């Protein structure tokens, strides 16, 4: 079956760095997305990786290892507004998104 | 970036009534639109995929006669929840893609919160 695993909840301190891991098992693979979702709002796009390696975009970076079925989202210089759920989603062979349950990130001052 | 709107943002209705939710791509033509449902503290659950001019493809366990999807144009898809019941109360989110294998990003609408009394 298809499956996405990511931690349910993480806590970090303002100004620090946090890494949110995601492992996936899908029928075929056409890339991996990370989305941010604040409570009561729709997800917003953060990153898309289809090739191995690290993609950096400002304070956020995303890494992919296709051979390991593994990705992580790295958030630097954490701000209080980064408190949100972070959703990992893999695109399968039918170009359908398989969603993880999301990681709730709590930022403490 | 591409903008997707949804209307209404929230709706409260009585049990047994039908509710229509609109999803529009404002500045691009969406070949494919997706409808998701999200219950509190859970991830998005894909309900159906719709392509303009053809019947929607529903996910297993989603009743197509209860959740009617119409994708009449490249910029508009509608989801009608027929004979809504309290268990249908949820956050409904649509998304759209530009289409083609090189445009995999889904652009999400702001969501519609449905409460059925």
Short mmCIF file of C-alpha atoms in Angstrom, two decimals:
data_model
loop_
_atom_site.label_atom_id
_atom_site.label_comp_id
_atom_site.label_asym_id
_atom_site.label_seq_id
_atom_site.Cartn_x
_atom_site.Cartn_y
_atom_site.Cartn_z
CA UNK A 1 0.00 0.00 0.00
CA UNK A 2 0.90 3.63 -0.14
CA UNK A 3 1.99 5.32 3.04
CA UNK A 4 3.47 8.57 4.27
CA UNK A 5 4.95 8.81 7.76
CA UNK A 6 5.85 11.97 9.60
CA UNK A 7 5.93 12.85 13.30
CA UNK A 8 2.66 13.98 14.81
CA UNK A 9 4.02 16.91 16.75
CA UNK A 10 7.28 18.74 17.34
CA UNK A 11 8.27 21.59 19.61
CA UNK A 12 11.06 24.08 18.98
CA UNK A 13 12.31 27.39 20.30
CA UNK A 14 12.08 30.72 18.53
CA UNK A 15 15.28 31.43 16.63
CA UNK A 16 16.33 27.79 16.54
CA UNK A 17 16.40 25.23 13.73
CA UNK A 18 14.02 22.30 13.34
CA UNK A 19 14.00 19.37 10.94
CA UNK A 20 10.75 17.60 10.09
CA UNK A 21 11.24 14.16 8.60
CA UNK A 22 9.01 12.29 6.18
CA UNK A 23 9.27 8.78 4.81
CA UNK A 24 7.14 7.57 1.95
CA UNK A 25 6.13 4.40 0.18
CA UNK A 26 4.21 4.93 -3.03
CA UNK A 27 3.35 3.18 -6.26
CA UNK A 28 5.79 5.03 -8.44
CA UNK A 29 7.14 8.43 -7.54
CA UNK A 30 6.94 11.77 -9.28
CA UNK A 31 8.11 14.10 -6.59
CA UNK A 32 7.50 15.19 -3.04
CA UNK A 33 5.77 18.31 -1.76
CA UNK A 34 5.85 20.12 1.53
CA UNK A 35 2.93 22.33 2.48
CA UNK A 36 2.32 24.58 5.46
CA UNK A 37 -1.14 24.75 6.94
CA UNK A 38 -2.25 27.13 9.65
CA UNK A 39 -5.27 26.14 11.69
CA UNK A 40 -8.49 26.72 9.82
CA UNK A 41 -6.76 27.58 6.58
CA UNK A 42 -5.93 25.73 3.39
CA UNK A 43 -2.39 24.45 2.78
CA UNK A 44 0.17 26.71 1.17
CA UNK A 45 2.98 25.42 -1.00
CA UNK A 46 6.49 25.38 0.43
CA UNK A 47 8.60 23.14 -1.78
CA UNK A 48 8.73 20.46 -4.42
CA UNK A 49 11.61 17.97 -4.82
CA UNK A 50 11.87 15.39 -7.55
CA UNK A 51 15.66 14.98 -7.69
CA UNK A 52 17.91 13.91 -4.86
CA UNK A 53 19.48 16.66 -2.85
CA UNK A 54 18.80 19.81 -0.94
CA UNK A 55 16.72 22.71 -2.22
CA UNK A 56 17.09 25.92 -0.27
CA UNK A 57 14.52 28.67 -0.31
CA UNK A 58 15.13 31.37 2.25
CA UNK A 59 14.67 30.07 5.78
CA UNK A 60 13.18 26.83 4.50
CA UNK A 61 15.07 23.98 2.85
CA UNK A 62 13.85 20.62 1.66
CA UNK A 63 15.86 17.47 1.10
CA UNK A 64 15.04 14.32 -0.84
CA UNK A 65 16.59 10.88 -1.06
CA UNK A 66 14.68 8.78 -3.56
CA UNK A 67 16.65 5.62 -2.80
CA UNK A 68 15.69 5.86 0.87
CA UNK A 69 12.15 7.11 0.35
CA UNK A 70 12.98 9.96 2.67
CA UNK A 71 12.60 13.69 2.80
CA UNK A 72 12.96 16.40 5.37
CA UNK A 73 11.94 20.01 5.72
CA UNK A 74 14.43 22.22 7.52
CA UNK A 75 13.27 25.45 9.07
CA UNK A 76 15.90 27.95 10.25
CA UNK A 77 15.65 31.05 12.42
CA UNK A 78 12.26 29.95 13.64
CA UNK A 79 9.63 32.61 14.13
CA UNK A 80 6.42 32.39 16.10
CA UNK A 81 4.44 32.59 12.87
CA UNK A 82 6.02 29.30 11.81
CA UNK A 83 3.74 27.54 14.28
CA UNK A 84 1.60 25.46 11.96
CA UNK A 85 1.11 21.98 10.60
CA UNK A 86 3.55 20.85 7.94
CA UNK A 87 2.23 18.35 5.44
CA UNK A 88 4.37 16.00 3.41
CA UNK A 89 2.81 14.67 0.21
CA UNK A 90 4.24 12.35 -2.43
CA UNK A 91 3.11 12.26 -6.03
CA UNK A 92 2.56 8.69 -7.18
CA UNK A 93 2.74 7.15 -10.64
CA UNK A 94 -0.78 8.41 -11.43
CA UNK A 95 0.26 11.93 -10.43
CA UNK A 96 -2.00 11.69 -7.42
CA UNK A 97 -0.89 13.25 -4.15
CA UNK A 98 -0.57 10.89 -1.22
CA UNK A 99 -0.74 12.94 1.95
CA UNK A 100 0.88 12.47 5.31
CA UNK A 101 -1.12 13.27 8.42
CA UNK A 102 0.94 16.39 9.04
CA UNK A 103 3.36 17.46 11.73
CA UNK A 104 2.14 20.07 14.16
CA UNK A 105 5.03 22.39 14.94
CA UNK A 106 4.83 24.37 18.16
CA UNK A 107 7.23 27.29 18.54
CA UNK A 108 7.98 28.49 22.04
CA UNK A 109 9.51 31.87 22.86
CA UNK B 1 1.32 32.53 -8.56
CA UNK B 2 -1.90 30.86 -9.56
CA UNK B 3 -4.92 31.82 -7.47
CA UNK B 4 -7.82 29.58 -6.60
CA UNK B 5 -10.92 30.88 -4.89
CA UNK B 6 -13.72 29.09 -3.12
CA UNK B 7 -17.20 30.23 -2.28
CA UNK B 8 -18.63 30.28 0.26
CA UNK B 9 -15.92 30.45 2.92
CA UNK B 10 -18.23 28.95 5.48
CA UNK B 11 -21.78 27.71 5.53
CA UNK B 12 -24.18 26.49 8.16
CA UNK B 13 -27.18 24.48 7.03
CA UNK B 14 -29.91 22.28 8.38
CA UNK B 15 -29.73 18.53 8.09
CA UNK B 16 -31.28 17.30 4.86
CA UNK B 17 -30.50 20.35 2.77
CA UNK B 18 -28.04 20.53 -0.11
CA UNK B 19 -25.03 22.79 -0.22
CA UNK B 20 -23.06 23.86 -3.27
CA UNK B 21 -19.42 24.90 -3.05
CA UNK B 22 -17.70 26.63 -5.94
CA UNK B 23 -14.04 26.43 -6.81
CA UNK B 24 -12.59 28.84 -9.34
CA UNK B 25 -9.15 29.27 -10.83
CA UNK B 26 -8.87 33.02 -11.20
CA UNK B 27 -5.85 33.57 -13.39
CA UNK B 28 -5.24 30.27 -15.11
CA UNK B 29 -7.08 27.45 -16.79
CA UNK B 30 -7.19 24.38 -14.60
CA UNK B 31 -7.11 21.12 -16.47
CA UNK B 32 -7.66 19.17 -13.30
CA UNK B 33 -9.33 20.08 -10.04
CA UNK B 34 -9.29 18.11 -6.82
CA UNK B 35 -11.72 18.09 -3.94
CA UNK B 36 -10.48 17.29 -0.45
CA UNK B 37 -12.12 16.94 2.92
CA UNK B 38 -10.31 17.54 6.15
CA UNK B 39 -11.59 16.67 9.58
CA UNK B 40 -10.11 18.37 12.65
CA UNK B 41 -6.53 17.39 13.39
CA UNK B 42 -6.42 15.07 10.39
CA UNK B 43 -4.75 15.28 7.04
CA UNK B 44 -6.42 16.05 3.76
CA UNK B 45 -8.49 13.24 2.32
CA UNK B 46 -8.92 13.25 -1.43
CA UNK B 47 -12.56 12.89 -2.35
CA UNK B 48 -12.46 13.14 -6.10
CA UNK B 49 -10.51 14.28 -9.11
CA UNK B 50 -12.30 16.12 -11.86
CA UNK B 51 -11.23 16.98 -15.36
CA UNK B 52 -13.03 19.58 -17.40
CA UNK B 53 -15.81 18.13 -19.48
CA UNK B 54 -15.67 14.62 -18.07
CA UNK B 55 -17.05 12.77 -15.09
CA UNK B 56 -15.20 13.02 -11.82
CA UNK B 57 -13.19 10.11 -10.50
CA UNK B 58 -14.20 9.39 -6.93
CA UNK B 59 -12.01 7.85 -4.28
CA UNK B 60 -13.04 4.63 -2.65
CA UNK B 61 -15.65 5.19 0.00
CA UNK B 62 -16.86 8.52 -1.37
CA UNK B 63 -20.48 8.38 -2.53
CA UNK B 64 -20.74 9.99 -5.93
CA UNK B 65 -24.49 10.44 -5.60
CA UNK B 66 -24.04 12.33 -2.37
CA UNK B 67 -21.10 14.48 -3.43
CA UNK B 68 -21.94 15.74 -6.89
CA UNK B 69 -19.06 17.27 -8.79
CA UNK B 70 -19.44 19.33 -11.92
CA UNK B 71 -16.41 20.64 -13.78
CA UNK B 72 -18.17 22.59 -16.48
CA UNK B 73 -15.33 24.83 -17.54
CA UNK B 74 -11.58 25.15 -17.23
CA UNK B 75 -12.00 27.68 -14.44
CA UNK B 76 -14.91 26.35 -12.42
CA UNK B 77 -15.70 23.19 -10.53
CA UNK B 78 -18.57 22.76 -8.10
CA UNK B 79 -19.13 20.30 -5.29
CA UNK B 80 -22.69 19.78 -4.11
CA UNK B 81 -23.24 17.99 -0.84
CA UNK B 82 -26.73 16.56 -1.19
CA UNK B 83 -28.95 15.85 1.79
CA UNK B 84 -26.25 16.96 4.17
CA UNK B 85 -26.05 15.40 7.62
CA UNK B 86 -24.03 16.41 10.70
CA UNK B 87 -21.34 13.87 9.87
CA UNK B 88 -20.70 15.80 6.64
CA UNK B 89 -19.54 18.77 8.68
CA UNK B 90 -15.96 19.31 7.64
CA UNK B 91 -13.48 21.59 5.95
CA UNK B 92 -13.73 21.17 2.18
CA UNK B 93 -10.78 22.30 0.11
CA UNK B 94 -10.35 22.36 -3.63
CA UNK B 95 -7.14 22.55 -5.56
CA UNK B 96 -6.24 22.93 -9.20
CA UNK B 97 -3.30 22.13 -11.41
CA UNK B 98 -2.16 23.65 -14.62
CA UNK B 99 -1.91 20.20 -16.11
CA UNK B 100 0.80 18.33 -17.88
CA UNK B 101 3.53 16.27 -16.31
CA UNK B 102 5.69 19.33 -15.72
CA UNK B 103 3.05 21.15 -13.70
CA UNK B 104 2.45 18.98 -10.69
CA UNK B 105 1.91 21.69 -8.15
CA UNK B 106 -1.56 21.92 -6.75
CA UNK B 107 -2.85 25.39 -5.99
CA UNK B 108 -5.28 25.34 -3.12
CA UNK B 109 -8.39 27.33 -2.55
CA UNK B 110 -8.92 28.86 0.91
CA UNK B 111 -11.37 26.15 1.91
CA UNK B 112 -15.03 26.04 2.87
CA UNK B 113 -16.07 25.16 6.37
CA UNK B 114 -19.40 23.33 6.37
CA UNK B 115 -21.41 22.90 9.54
CA UNK B 116 -24.55 20.81 9.34
CA UNK B 117 -26.93 21.21 12.25
#
